Tab-separated table of C-alpha atoms in Angstrom:
chain	number	residue	atom	x	y	z
A	1	MET	CA	109.571	43.990	46.700
A	2	LYS	CA	111.390	46.961	45.198
A	3	PHE	CA	109.786	50.395	45.137
A	4	LEU	CA	110.832	53.526	43.274
A	5	PHE	CA	109.472	56.828	44.596
A	6	ALA	CA	109.222	59.671	42.075
A	7	SER	CA	106.748	62.277	43.272
A	8	ASP	CA	106.464	65.941	42.404
A	9	SER	CA	106.568	68.383	45.296
A	10	PHE	CA	103.326	69.405	47.007
A	11	LYS	CA	103.634	73.140	46.525
A	12	GLY	CA	104.028	75.014	49.788
A	13	THR	CA	104.061	71.908	51.992
A	14	LEU	CA	106.050	68.825	50.983
A	15	SER	CA	109.183	68.674	48.874
A	16	SER	CA	109.872	65.776	46.536
A	17	PRO	CA	112.595	64.408	48.894
A	18	LYS	CA	110.202	64.686	51.852
A	19	THR	CA	107.569	62.566	50.100
A	20	ALA	CA	110.248	59.938	49.448
A	21	GLU	CA	111.232	59.965	53.130
A	22	LEU	CA	107.616	59.466	54.233
A	23	LEU	CA	106.999	56.769	51.623
A	24	THR	CA	110.085	54.887	52.754
A	25	CYS	CA	108.904	55.006	56.371
A	26	ALA	CA	105.464	53.696	55.474
A	27	ALA	CA	106.716	51.052	53.040
A	28	ARG	CA	109.054	49.491	55.605
A	29	GLU	CA	106.254	49.284	58.145
A	30	ILE	CA	104.120	47.212	55.757
A	31	PHE	CA	106.874	45.471	53.762
A	32	PRO	CA	109.768	45.072	56.259
A	33	ASP	CA	112.097	43.498	53.699
A	34	CYS	CA	111.379	45.905	50.830
A	35	ILE	CA	113.977	47.869	48.894
A	36	CYS	CA	113.227	51.584	48.546
A	37	ASP	CA	114.794	53.843	45.941
A	38	SER	CA	113.817	57.430	45.176
A	39	ILE	CA	114.471	60.059	42.574
A	40	GLU	CA	113.631	63.763	42.675
A	41	VAL	CA	111.570	64.919	39.696
A	42	ALA	CA	109.990	68.129	38.377
A	43	ASP	CA	108.084	69.114	35.258
A	44	GLY	CA	110.301	71.884	33.919
A	45	GLY	CA	108.863	74.567	36.188
A	46	GLU	CA	110.179	75.988	39.434
A	47	GLY	CA	112.570	73.602	41.155
A	48	THR	CA	113.653	71.790	38.007
A	49	THR	CA	117.346	72.602	38.388
A	50	ASP	CA	117.433	71.477	42.033
A	51	ALA	CA	115.558	68.266	41.218
A	52	VAL	CA	117.929	67.301	38.420
A	53	LEU	CA	121.029	68.179	40.442
A	54	SER	CA	119.813	66.046	43.325
A	55	ALA	CA	119.071	63.090	41.063
A	56	VAL	CA	122.493	63.073	39.388
A	57	ASN	CA	124.598	64.463	42.266
A	58	GLY	CA	125.432	67.524	40.200
A	59	LYS	CA	126.800	70.864	41.363
A	60	SER	CA	125.520	74.408	41.293
A	61	SER	CA	127.325	77.323	39.654
A	62	SER	CA	126.585	80.865	40.877
A	63	LEU	CA	127.101	84.108	38.996
A	64	LYS	CA	126.027	87.742	38.976
A	65	VAL	CA	123.596	88.785	36.248
A	66	HIS	CA	121.240	91.615	35.411
A	67	GLY	CA	117.744	90.915	36.710
A	68	PRO	CA	114.504	91.700	34.901
A	69	LEU	CA	114.732	95.386	35.882
A	70	TRP	CA	118.462	95.549	35.061
A	71	GLU	CA	119.369	95.268	38.740
A	72	GLU	CA	122.392	93.196	39.714
A	73	LEU	CA	121.520	89.880	41.326
A	74	THR	CA	123.095	86.511	42.021
A	75	CYS	CA	121.586	83.410	40.458
A	76	SER	CA	122.743	79.883	39.698
A	77	TYR	CA	122.390	77.015	37.281
A	78	GLY	CA	123.201	73.324	37.470
A	79	MET	CA	126.274	71.491	36.216
A	80	LEU	CA	125.482	67.838	35.570
A	81	ASP	CA	128.880	66.804	34.230
A	82	GLU	CA	131.667	68.396	32.153
A	83	LYS	CA	129.441	69.047	29.141
A	84	ARG	CA	125.833	69.242	30.381
A	85	ALA	CA	124.163	72.124	32.199
A	86	VAL	CA	120.560	72.799	33.220
A	87	MET	CA	119.066	76.185	34.083
A	88	GLU	CA	115.800	78.008	34.725
A	89	MET	CA	115.259	81.349	33.024
A	90	ALA	CA	113.177	82.370	36.053
A	91	ALA	CA	116.346	82.339	38.166
A	92	ALA	CA	117.543	85.417	36.280
A	93	SER	CA	114.400	86.848	34.664
A	94	GLY	CA	111.503	85.497	36.711
A	95	LEU	CA	108.312	87.259	37.757
A	96	PRO	CA	108.929	86.808	41.531
A	97	LEU	CA	112.039	88.972	41.115
A	98	VAL	CA	109.857	91.988	40.280
A	99	PRO	CA	107.899	93.697	43.093
A	100	ASP	CA	104.161	93.946	42.401
A	101	GLU	CA	104.252	97.728	42.117
A	102	LYS	CA	107.014	97.605	39.486
A	103	ARG	CA	105.517	94.970	37.199
A	104	ASP	CA	105.331	96.352	33.669
A	105	PRO	CA	106.579	94.134	30.812
A	106	ARG	CA	107.472	97.157	28.709
A	107	TYR	CA	110.534	97.586	30.895
A	108	THR	CA	111.557	94.054	31.898
A	109	THR	CA	114.325	92.164	30.132
A	110	SER	CA	115.560	88.613	29.641
A	111	TYR	CA	119.166	89.851	29.447
A	112	GLY	CA	120.174	87.977	32.606
A	113	THR	CA	119.084	84.676	31.078
A	114	GLY	CA	121.485	85.350	28.223
A	115	GLU	CA	124.231	86.054	30.746
A	116	MET	CA	123.584	82.648	32.355
A	117	ILE	CA	123.846	80.958	28.964
A	118	LEU	CA	127.036	82.880	28.174
A	119	ASP	CA	128.611	81.845	31.474
A	120	ALA	CA	127.826	78.195	30.774
A	121	LEU	CA	129.262	78.430	27.260
A	122	ASN	CA	132.445	80.049	28.536
A	123	LYS	CA	132.857	77.251	31.092
A	124	GLY	CA	132.762	74.626	28.373
A	125	PHE	CA	129.195	73.337	28.558
A	126	ARG	CA	127.936	72.231	25.163
A	127	ASP	CA	124.593	70.627	26.035
A	128	ILE	CA	122.352	73.124	27.797
A	129	SER	CA	118.760	72.535	28.901
A	130	ILE	CA	116.725	75.640	29.713
A	131	ALA	CA	113.385	75.701	31.541
A	132	ILE	CA	111.550	78.834	30.426
A	133	GLY	CA	108.508	79.002	32.715
A	134	GLY	CA	107.742	81.846	35.125
A	135	SER	CA	109.121	84.788	33.176
A	136	ALA	CA	108.645	88.452	34.042
A	137	THR	CA	109.299	89.472	30.460
A	138	ASN	CA	107.578	90.185	27.159
A	139	ASP	CA	110.669	91.207	25.210
A	140	GLY	CA	110.607	88.459	22.567
A	141	GLY	CA	113.856	87.165	24.070
A	142	ILE	CA	115.846	90.020	22.549
A	143	GLY	CA	117.448	90.811	25.907
A	144	CYS	CA	118.678	87.242	26.231
A	145	ILE	CA	120.038	87.122	22.698
A	146	ARG	CA	121.651	90.552	22.973
A	147	ALA	CA	123.744	89.201	25.881
A	148	LEU	CA	125.122	86.650	23.388
A	149	GLY	CA	126.290	89.310	20.952
A	150	VAL	CA	123.340	89.834	18.603
A	151	ARG	CA	122.497	93.506	17.966
A	152	PHE	CA	118.926	94.740	17.559
A	153	LEU	CA	119.072	98.051	15.699
A	154	ASP	CA	116.603	100.939	15.407
A	155	GLU	CA	115.978	103.149	12.369
A	156	ASN	CA	119.173	105.111	13.090
A	157	GLY	CA	121.326	101.988	13.367
A	158	GLU	CA	121.583	102.407	17.139
A	159	GLU	CA	121.576	99.296	19.306
A	160	LEU	CA	118.478	98.794	21.431
A	161	LYS	CA	118.773	97.845	25.090
A	162	GLY	CA	116.587	94.716	24.979
A	163	CYS	CA	113.244	95.095	26.758
A	164	GLY	CA	109.588	94.936	25.781
A	165	GLU	CA	109.217	98.542	24.676
A	166	ASP	CA	112.112	98.097	22.215
A	167	LEU	CA	110.278	95.563	20.037
A	168	ILE	CA	108.415	98.232	18.085
A	169	LYS	CA	111.686	100.063	17.373
A	170	ILE	CA	113.578	97.172	15.737
A	171	ARG	CA	114.420	97.695	12.081
A	172	LYS	CA	117.324	95.284	11.619
A	173	ILE	CA	118.932	92.384	13.446
A	174	ASP	CA	122.721	92.052	13.191
A	175	VAL	CA	123.980	88.550	14.046
A	176	SER	CA	127.548	89.060	12.817
A	177	ASP	CA	128.966	89.325	16.346
A	178	MET	CA	126.973	86.500	17.938
A	179	ASN	CA	129.165	84.444	20.238
A	180	PRO	CA	130.669	81.661	18.076
A	181	LEU	CA	130.362	79.146	20.921
A	182	VAL	CA	126.601	79.096	20.319
A	183	LYS	CA	127.108	77.018	17.162
A	184	GLU	CA	129.021	74.388	19.147
A	185	CYS	CA	126.195	73.874	21.621
A	186	ASN	CA	122.990	71.847	21.640
A	187	PHE	CA	120.112	73.670	23.340
A	188	THR	CA	117.011	71.944	24.716
A	189	VAL	CA	114.156	74.272	25.672
A	190	MET	CA	111.791	72.919	28.321
A	191	CYS	CA	108.378	74.232	27.368
A	192	ASP	CA	104.862	72.852	27.741
A	193	VAL	CA	102.824	75.731	26.298
A	194	THR	CA	101.869	75.827	22.631
A	195	ASN	CA	101.184	79.551	22.188
A	196	PRO	CA	102.360	81.264	18.995
A	197	LEU	CA	104.278	84.533	19.148
A	198	CYS	CA	101.422	86.914	18.286
A	199	GLY	CA	97.631	87.048	18.221
A	200	LYS	CA	94.904	86.450	20.801
A	201	ASP	CA	96.655	83.253	21.953
A	202	GLY	CA	100.146	84.723	21.674
A	203	ALA	CA	102.683	85.821	24.265
A	204	THR	CA	101.271	89.254	25.012
A	205	TYR	CA	97.537	88.637	25.275
A	206	THR	CA	97.864	85.284	27.040
A	207	PHE	CA	100.518	86.085	29.623
A	208	GLY	CA	100.885	89.874	29.639
A	209	LYS	CA	98.272	90.581	32.312
A	210	GLN	CA	99.956	88.430	34.950
A	211	LYS	CA	103.189	90.317	34.294
A	212	GLY	CA	101.575	93.677	35.002
A	213	ALA	CA	100.318	94.790	31.594
A	214	THR	CA	97.041	96.707	31.375
A	215	PRO	CA	94.890	96.205	28.248
A	216	GLU	CA	96.417	99.379	26.805
A	217	ILE	CA	99.961	98.159	27.488
A	218	GLN	CA	99.103	94.790	25.968
A	219	ASP	CA	97.978	96.505	22.761
A	220	GLU	CA	101.223	98.484	22.693
A	221	LEU	CA	103.379	95.411	23.270
A	222	GLU	CA	101.462	93.376	20.698
A	223	LYS	CA	102.279	95.939	18.002
A	224	GLY	CA	105.930	95.611	18.959
A	225	MET	CA	105.750	91.809	18.902
A	226	GLN	CA	104.161	91.915	15.446
A	227	ASN	CA	106.997	94.122	14.232
A	228	TYR	CA	109.528	91.678	15.684
A	229	ARG	CA	107.694	88.747	14.068
A	230	ASP	CA	107.771	90.451	10.661
A	231	ILE	CA	111.503	91.159	10.888
A	232	LEU	CA	112.257	87.574	11.941
A	233	LYS	CA	110.262	86.371	8.944
A	234	ALA	CA	111.971	88.770	6.534
A	235	GLN	CA	115.533	88.110	7.733
A	236	PHE	CA	115.408	84.467	8.753
A	237	GLY	CA	112.497	83.057	6.759
A	238	VAL	CA	110.515	81.745	9.748
A	239	ASP	CA	106.971	82.688	10.751
A	240	MET	CA	106.783	82.433	14.523
A	241	ASP	CA	103.005	82.678	14.439
A	242	GLN	CA	102.997	79.221	12.887
A	243	ILE	CA	105.277	77.558	15.447
A	244	GLU	CA	103.908	76.184	18.715
A	245	GLY	CA	105.738	77.430	21.778
A	246	ALA	CA	107.162	80.545	20.135
A	247	GLY	CA	105.151	82.700	22.537
A	248	ALA	CA	106.437	80.972	25.668
A	249	ALA	CA	108.165	83.170	28.255
A	250	GLY	CA	107.137	86.385	26.548
A	251	GLY	CA	108.558	85.272	23.213
A	252	LEU	CA	111.804	83.832	24.559
A	253	GLY	CA	110.741	80.543	22.978
A	254	ALA	CA	110.916	82.176	19.536
A	255	ALA	CA	114.339	83.690	20.176
A	256	LEU	CA	115.863	80.446	21.422
A	257	MET	CA	114.561	78.606	18.355
A	258	VAL	CA	115.650	81.210	15.806
A	259	PHE	CA	119.028	82.290	17.160
A	260	LEU	CA	120.208	79.243	19.148
A	261	LYS	CA	118.458	76.529	17.094
A	262	GLY	CA	116.920	75.353	20.350
A	263	MET	CA	114.654	72.297	20.288
A	264	LEU	CA	111.444	72.638	22.286
A	265	LYS	CA	110.694	69.601	24.401
A	266	SER	CA	108.289	68.704	27.191
A	267	GLY	CA	109.674	69.718	30.566
A	268	ILE	CA	108.955	66.428	32.293
A	269	GLU	CA	110.361	64.431	29.362
A	270	THR	CA	113.553	66.490	29.461
A	271	VAL	CA	113.881	66.000	33.214
A	272	LEU	CA	113.276	62.243	32.986
A	273	ASP	CA	115.957	62.016	30.297
A	274	LEU	CA	118.447	64.073	32.316
A	275	VAL	CA	117.983	61.912	35.425
A	276	ASP	CA	118.119	58.680	33.384
A	277	PHE	CA	114.725	57.641	34.715
A	278	ASP	CA	114.311	54.569	32.492
A	279	LYS	CA	117.523	53.061	33.840
A	280	ARG	CA	116.307	53.633	37.397
A	281	LEU	CA	113.258	51.485	36.573
A	282	GLU	CA	115.384	48.337	36.214
A	283	GLY	CA	114.284	45.707	38.755
A	284	VAL	CA	111.490	47.901	40.155
A	285	ASP	CA	108.158	46.255	41.054
A	286	ILE	CA	106.028	49.357	41.698
A	287	VAL	CA	106.540	53.113	41.228
A	288	VAL	CA	104.859	55.630	43.520
A	289	THR	CA	104.390	59.141	42.181
A	290	GLY	CA	102.061	62.049	42.984
A	291	GLU	CA	101.431	65.789	43.144
A	292	GLY	CA	99.598	68.303	45.261
A	293	ALA	CA	96.463	68.735	43.153
A	294	THR	CA	95.373	66.453	40.324
A	295	ASP	CA	92.850	67.501	37.680
A	296	TRP	CA	92.467	67.590	33.888
A	297	GLN	CA	95.705	69.583	33.562
A	298	SER	CA	97.731	66.714	35.004
A	299	VAL	CA	97.797	64.908	31.657
A	300	PHE	CA	99.399	67.865	29.874
A	301	GLY	CA	103.103	67.603	30.565
A	302	LYS	CA	103.006	67.161	34.335
A	303	VAL	CA	105.092	64.812	36.488
A	304	MET	CA	102.469	62.104	36.988
A	305	GLN	CA	101.788	61.815	33.266
A	306	GLY	CA	105.478	61.574	32.378
A	307	VAL	CA	106.277	59.048	35.106
A	308	GLY	CA	103.165	57.017	34.306
A	309	MET	CA	103.889	56.794	30.587
A	310	HIS	CA	107.474	55.663	31.159
A	311	CYS	CA	106.280	53.024	33.616
A	312	LYS	CA	103.635	51.877	31.156
A	313	ALA	CA	106.270	51.481	28.448
A	314	HIS	CA	108.265	49.205	30.767
A	315	ASN	CA	105.174	47.311	31.999
A	316	ILE	CA	105.729	48.494	35.574
A	317	PRO	CA	102.641	49.507	37.595
A	318	ALA	CA	102.564	53.052	38.931
A	319	VAL	CA	100.313	54.393	41.683
A	320	ALA	CA	99.923	57.893	43.047
A	321	ILE	CA	99.333	59.787	46.277
A	322	VAL	CA	97.871	63.239	45.696
A	323	GLY	CA	96.664	66.057	47.871
A	324	SER	CA	93.346	66.484	46.097
A	325	MET	CA	91.412	65.363	43.043
A	326	GLY	CA	89.605	67.890	40.863
A	327	LYS	CA	87.620	67.747	37.646
A	328	GLY	CA	89.172	65.357	35.154
A	329	ALA	CA	91.580	63.848	37.684
A	330	GLU	CA	90.781	60.300	36.598
A	331	ASP	CA	92.024	61.091	33.081
A	332	ILE	CA	95.449	60.232	34.481
A	333	PHE	CA	94.474	56.541	34.465
A	334	ASP	CA	94.945	56.571	30.692
A	335	TYR	CA	98.607	57.489	31.177
A	336	GLY	CA	100.034	54.571	33.128
A	337	ILE	CA	98.760	55.438	36.609
A	338	GLU	CA	96.905	52.383	37.927
A	339	SER	CA	95.367	53.884	41.059
A	340	MET	CA	95.343	57.080	43.083
A	341	ILE	CA	94.700	57.921	46.727
A	342	THR	CA	94.250	61.348	48.320
A	343	THR	CA	95.910	62.493	51.510
A	344	ILE	CA	92.653	64.017	52.765
A	345	ASN	CA	90.971	61.559	55.123
A	346	GLY	CA	88.009	63.596	56.381
A	347	VAL	CA	86.175	66.903	56.206
A	348	MET	CA	88.665	69.731	56.755
A	349	THR	CA	89.499	73.235	55.592
A	350	LEU	CA	92.370	73.907	53.187
A	351	PRO	CA	94.456	75.593	55.914
A	352	GLU	CA	93.993	72.497	58.097
A	353	ALA	CA	95.084	70.221	55.247
A	354	LEU	CA	98.159	72.320	54.561
A	355	GLU	CA	99.109	72.568	58.227
A	356	ASN	CA	98.910	68.796	58.655
A	357	ALA	CA	100.289	67.864	55.227
A	358	GLU	CA	103.089	65.646	56.528
A	359	GLU	CA	100.903	63.574	58.856
A	360	LEU	CA	98.156	63.258	56.223
A	361	TYR	CA	100.647	62.114	53.604
A	362	LEU	CA	102.167	59.485	55.893
A	363	CYS	CA	98.721	58.108	56.743
A	364	ALA	CA	97.816	57.980	53.054
A	365	ALA	CA	101.071	56.148	52.321
A	366	ARG	CA	100.287	53.557	54.975
A	367	ARG	CA	96.799	52.997	53.518
A	368	MET	CA	98.239	52.632	50.034
A	369	PHE	CA	100.918	50.123	51.022
A	370	ARG	CA	98.350	48.071	52.974
A	371	MET	CA	96.226	47.948	49.828
A	372	LEU	CA	99.252	46.861	47.804
A	373	ARG	CA	99.957	44.127	50.356
A	374	ALA	CA	96.390	42.886	50.088
A	375	GLY	CA	96.671	42.873	46.308
A	376	SER	CA	99.917	40.906	46.403
A	377	ARG	CA	98.210	38.197	48.480
A	378	LEU	CA	95.497	37.859	45.841
A	379	ALA	CA	97.972	37.557	42.976
């Protein structure tokens, strides 16, 4: 019996590698002669870079960039081989980098994300995957693109700095000095939201509040985003209100598509491609995946859905261990997951479940492998 373990982390308790360690322990108790393989996975959100690096034995590259409030900070991205790099925009421009009392997307910038991209280009990487979740910004990505040489000009021809409040001031975009290395590179943008750039479902009104924007600030930023949208349409012939994902990361999705010709792709699909997941399925009998909380959202670009669909395509059964099951959790059975077991084994409070997460997971793994053993005897 050969198992492959590919679970998401259980946020705040168990890492993906820890679940693999516990699964291996339980599997060998029930199937002493089994072969256990594991691969770290993520869905394009926090931890994506670390997961991919672990899976391919890549290396991390550190650099100093400007954070979302223009402060100097050190961040890193992943080097998979001589040509491929993976990064998270949140490492340079993420919301956790901004203290609660300073959160105001009029003043935050994605400039540091552009500096990460520039560093990777200068080091010779020509295939760059960027996860764009968790941003602190609502600058339409102009900060990021400015770091790559594009100039956003006001009515006096003066270059704007590149933050949310600058969007309303843009009158012209000058791409003549954009770094020429951009054209040599293929950019994949990991994004699982479908929001357009503007409107009630756009970047500002959907995500602005969590970044510190009051209703009045949202109205102000939306006017700026509409101005930016109109200039993009006039100069480049694209209407970002008609393109899904343009509003991701405060409009960074739009900028990466327009200026870098980035291709938006599901985060989990990108990760599974980067870690060569399909090849790891060769010779596998059963895959075990999972996540902390499963509900209706789990079938929209999350780890279990991606793993399950790849297993289904290869006719390999996949089962899951999850922390909890909410409304719509069983929808996941339509996506290649054959069965699911929760770690909770009795009435308990959430703090109790979190405190005992490791023991509960190991017990759940033992129950699952015993069930698999019983099933194998019936086959």
